[in-house]
Tab-separated table of C-alpha atoms and ligand atoms in Angstrom:
chain	number	residue	atom	x	y	z
A	1	MET	CA	105.627	107.879	94.559
A	2	GLU	CA	104.112	106.683	91.287
A	3	ARG	CA	101.047	104.565	90.571
A	4	THR	CA	100.508	102.073	87.790
A	5	PHE	CA	97.622	99.915	86.686
A	6	ALA	CA	97.851	96.126	86.539
A	7	ILE	CA	95.576	93.242	85.597
A	8	ILE	CA	95.884	89.594	86.548
A	9	LYS	CA	94.412	88.125	83.360
A	10	PRO	CA	91.804	85.349	82.949
A	11	ASP	CA	94.424	82.641	82.256
A	12	ALA	CA	95.928	83.192	85.714
A	13	VAL	CA	92.598	83.390	87.547
A	14	GLU	CA	91.487	80.160	85.822
A	15	ARG	CA	94.673	78.353	86.892
A	16	ASN	CA	94.375	79.545	90.522
A	17	VAL	CA	97.710	81.375	90.483
A	18	THR	CA	96.332	84.773	91.569
A	19	GLY	CA	98.021	84.373	94.948
A	20	LYS	CA	101.387	83.606	93.346
A	21	VAL	CA	101.173	86.802	91.293
A	22	LEU	CA	100.159	88.862	94.336
A	23	ALA	CA	103.071	87.393	96.319
A	24	MET	CA	105.505	88.425	93.563
A	25	ILE	CA	103.976	91.928	93.518
A	26	GLU	CA	104.397	92.320	97.284
A	27	ALA	CA	107.908	90.823	97.258
A	28	GLY	CA	108.745	93.365	94.532
A	29	GLY	CA	108.036	96.209	96.943
A	30	PHE	CA	104.741	97.372	95.461
A	31	LYS	CA	101.950	98.593	97.709
A	32	ILE	CA	98.527	97.421	96.528
A	33	VAL	CA	96.373	100.563	96.751
A	34	GLY	CA	93.409	99.195	94.763
A	35	MET	CA	92.187	95.682	94.022
A	36	LYS	CA	88.958	94.240	92.617
A	37	LYS	CA	87.778	91.083	90.874
A	38	ILE	CA	85.654	91.844	87.829
A	39	LEU	CA	84.221	90.061	84.781
A	40	LEU	CA	84.663	92.369	81.804
A	41	SER	CA	82.048	92.448	79.080
A	42	ARG	CA	83.360	92.247	75.544
A	43	ALA	CA	82.585	95.982	75.098
A	44	GLN	CA	84.435	96.873	78.307
A	45	ALA	CA	87.496	94.913	77.138
A	46	GLU	CA	87.371	96.712	73.777
A	47	GLY	CA	87.208	100.080	75.546
A	48	PHE	CA	90.140	99.218	77.756
A	49	TYR	CA	92.333	98.129	74.816
A	50	TYR	CA	91.098	100.764	72.337
A	51	VAL	CA	94.711	101.820	71.547
A	52	HIS	CA	95.176	98.386	69.953
A	53	LYS	CA	91.959	98.448	67.929
A	54	GLU	CA	93.758	98.416	64.552
A	55	ARG	CA	96.070	95.540	65.512
A	56	PRO	CA	95.392	92.097	64.030
A	57	PHE	CA	95.179	90.493	67.477
A	58	PHE	CA	92.589	92.968	68.838
A	59	GLY	CA	89.541	90.708	68.413
A	60	ASP	CA	91.153	87.631	69.954
A	61	LEU	CA	92.588	89.755	72.776
A	62	CYS	CA	89.167	91.160	73.696
A	63	THR	CA	87.566	87.694	73.520
A	64	PHE	CA	90.247	86.341	75.845
A	65	MET	CA	90.045	89.238	78.317
A	66	SER	CA	86.272	88.824	78.667
A	67	ARG	CA	86.140	85.019	78.906
A	68	GLY	CA	86.524	84.954	82.693
A	69	PRO	CA	87.169	87.157	85.727
A	70	VAL	CA	90.281	89.306	86.101
A	71	ILE	CA	91.886	91.008	89.098
A	72	ALA	CA	92.335	94.736	88.527
A	73	LEU	CA	95.039	96.396	90.627
A	74	VAL	CA	96.587	99.767	91.279
A	75	LEU	CA	100.192	99.442	92.437
A	76	GLU	CA	102.266	102.133	94.103
A	77	LYS	CA	106.009	102.530	94.548
A	78	GLU	CA	108.771	104.780	93.310
A	79	ASN	CA	109.189	104.190	89.561
A	80	ALA	CA	106.110	101.918	89.641
A	81	ILE	CA	105.382	101.960	85.887
A	82	ALA	CA	108.840	100.851	84.750
A	83	ASP	CA	109.402	98.535	87.721
A	84	TRP	CA	106.087	96.738	87.149
A	85	ARG	CA	106.940	96.253	83.480
A	86	GLY	CA	110.265	94.813	84.587
A	87	LEU	CA	108.652	92.395	87.020
A	88	MET	CA	106.104	91.304	84.378
A	89	GLY	CA	108.805	90.516	81.798
A	90	ALA	CA	108.574	90.566	77.995
A	91	THR	CA	105.117	90.437	76.373
A	92	ASN	CA	105.884	86.995	74.953
A	93	PRO	CA	106.655	84.652	77.877
A	94	ALA	CA	109.094	82.777	75.612
A	95	ASN	CA	111.271	85.913	75.541
A	96	ALA	CA	110.856	86.860	79.208
A	97	GLU	CA	113.750	86.717	81.642
A	98	ALA	CA	113.943	84.184	84.455
A	99	GLY	CA	112.236	85.358	87.621
A	100	THR	CA	109.666	87.483	85.833
A	101	ILE	CA	105.950	86.762	86.196
A	102	ARG	CA	105.427	86.009	82.508
A	103	LYS	CA	108.414	83.630	82.411
A	104	GLU	CA	107.258	81.795	85.529
A	105	LEU	CA	103.518	81.739	84.826
A	106	GLY	CA	102.751	82.932	81.279
A	107	VAL	CA	101.309	80.556	78.692
A	108	SER	CA	101.591	82.461	75.386
A	109	ILE	CA	101.866	85.984	73.960
A	110	GLU	CA	98.105	86.372	74.432
A	111	GLU	CA	97.654	84.417	77.664
A	112	ASN	CA	100.544	86.196	79.315
A	113	THR	CA	99.106	86.340	82.843
A	114	VAL	CA	99.473	90.060	83.589
A	115	HIS	CA	99.013	93.501	82.065
A	116	GLY	CA	100.705	96.748	83.022
A	117	SER	CA	100.470	100.384	81.937
A	118	ASP	CA	103.244	101.232	79.474
A	119	SER	CA	103.444	104.983	80.258
A	120	PRO	CA	102.085	107.661	82.631
A	121	GLU	CA	99.515	108.528	79.937
A	122	SER	CA	98.301	104.919	79.809
A	123	ALA	CA	98.145	104.733	83.606
A	124	SER	CA	96.044	107.899	83.758
A	125	TYR	CA	93.523	106.319	81.350
A	126	GLU	CA	93.591	102.806	82.787
A	127	ILE	CA	93.379	103.534	86.542
A	128	PRO	CA	90.100	105.513	86.384
A	129	TYR	CA	88.707	103.015	83.836
A	130	PHE	CA	88.452	100.574	86.774
A	131	PHE	CA	88.664	102.579	90.004
A	132	ASN	CA	87.260	105.737	91.516
A	133	GLN	CA	89.281	107.855	93.929
A	134	LEU	CA	87.591	106.436	97.038
A	135	GLU	CA	88.711	102.921	96.135
A	136	LEU	CA	92.434	103.782	96.155
A	137	VAL	CA	93.774	103.568	99.677
B	1	CMP	P1	99.148	93.618	77.303
B	1	CMP	O1	100.309	94.166	78.062
B	1	CMP	O2	97.918	93.325	78.073
B	1	CMP	O3	98.794	94.602	76.092
B	1	CMP	C1	98.207	94.149	74.885
B	1	CMP	C2	98.137	92.664	74.802
B	1	CMP	O4	97.914	92.119	73.525
B	1	CMP	C3	99.467	92.075	75.224
B	1	CMP	O5	99.628	92.243	76.605
B	1	CMP	C4	99.333	90.642	74.747
B	1	CMP	O6	98.782	89.783	75.720
B	1	CMP	C5	98.312	90.740	73.602
B	1	CMP	N1	98.833	90.283	72.344
B	1	CMP	C6	98.337	89.266	71.631
B	1	CMP	N2	99.040	89.084	70.512
B	1	CMP	C7	100.013	90.020	70.504
B	1	CMP	C8	101.079	90.346	69.600
B	1	CMP	N3	101.265	89.662	68.462
B	1	CMP	N4	101.896	91.359	69.913
B	1	CMP	C9	101.704	92.077	71.063
B	1	CMP	N5	100.703	91.803	71.961
B	1	CMP	C10	99.882	90.778	71.674
């Protein structure tokens, strides 16, 4: 079994499609082992995305991620990291395949509805950024 970290981003919470995303997660065979709704401060968003701090979109990304609440999730299944990235679809919804979350619900490359860890190393930074051990059940 593998765990990955996921976020339902502010664009999705604002549009009331949290339930649609959760339904796609459950239909995809993921077990939700952690879930919380949280409003990130700008500094907390910057800390979460620190690997992107030199990228030109970093400032806008952190503004977006702290403009409203998000749902933070830990998902468990075999091959969870790769399978969650597959279910999310390409970063830019315009390039995402049919049936993926970003194709169905994404708005733009920034407001792309969901985040997922891109590697075991990312997951091991991102999961404890939001959750302690007692919250993963
Ligand atoms: P995410 O998987 O959360 O990781 C970094 C985020 O940066 C990415 O999804 C996008 O929403 C956002 N982003 C904004 N602009 C770009 C861009 N030009 N290239 C890649 N990611 C971008």
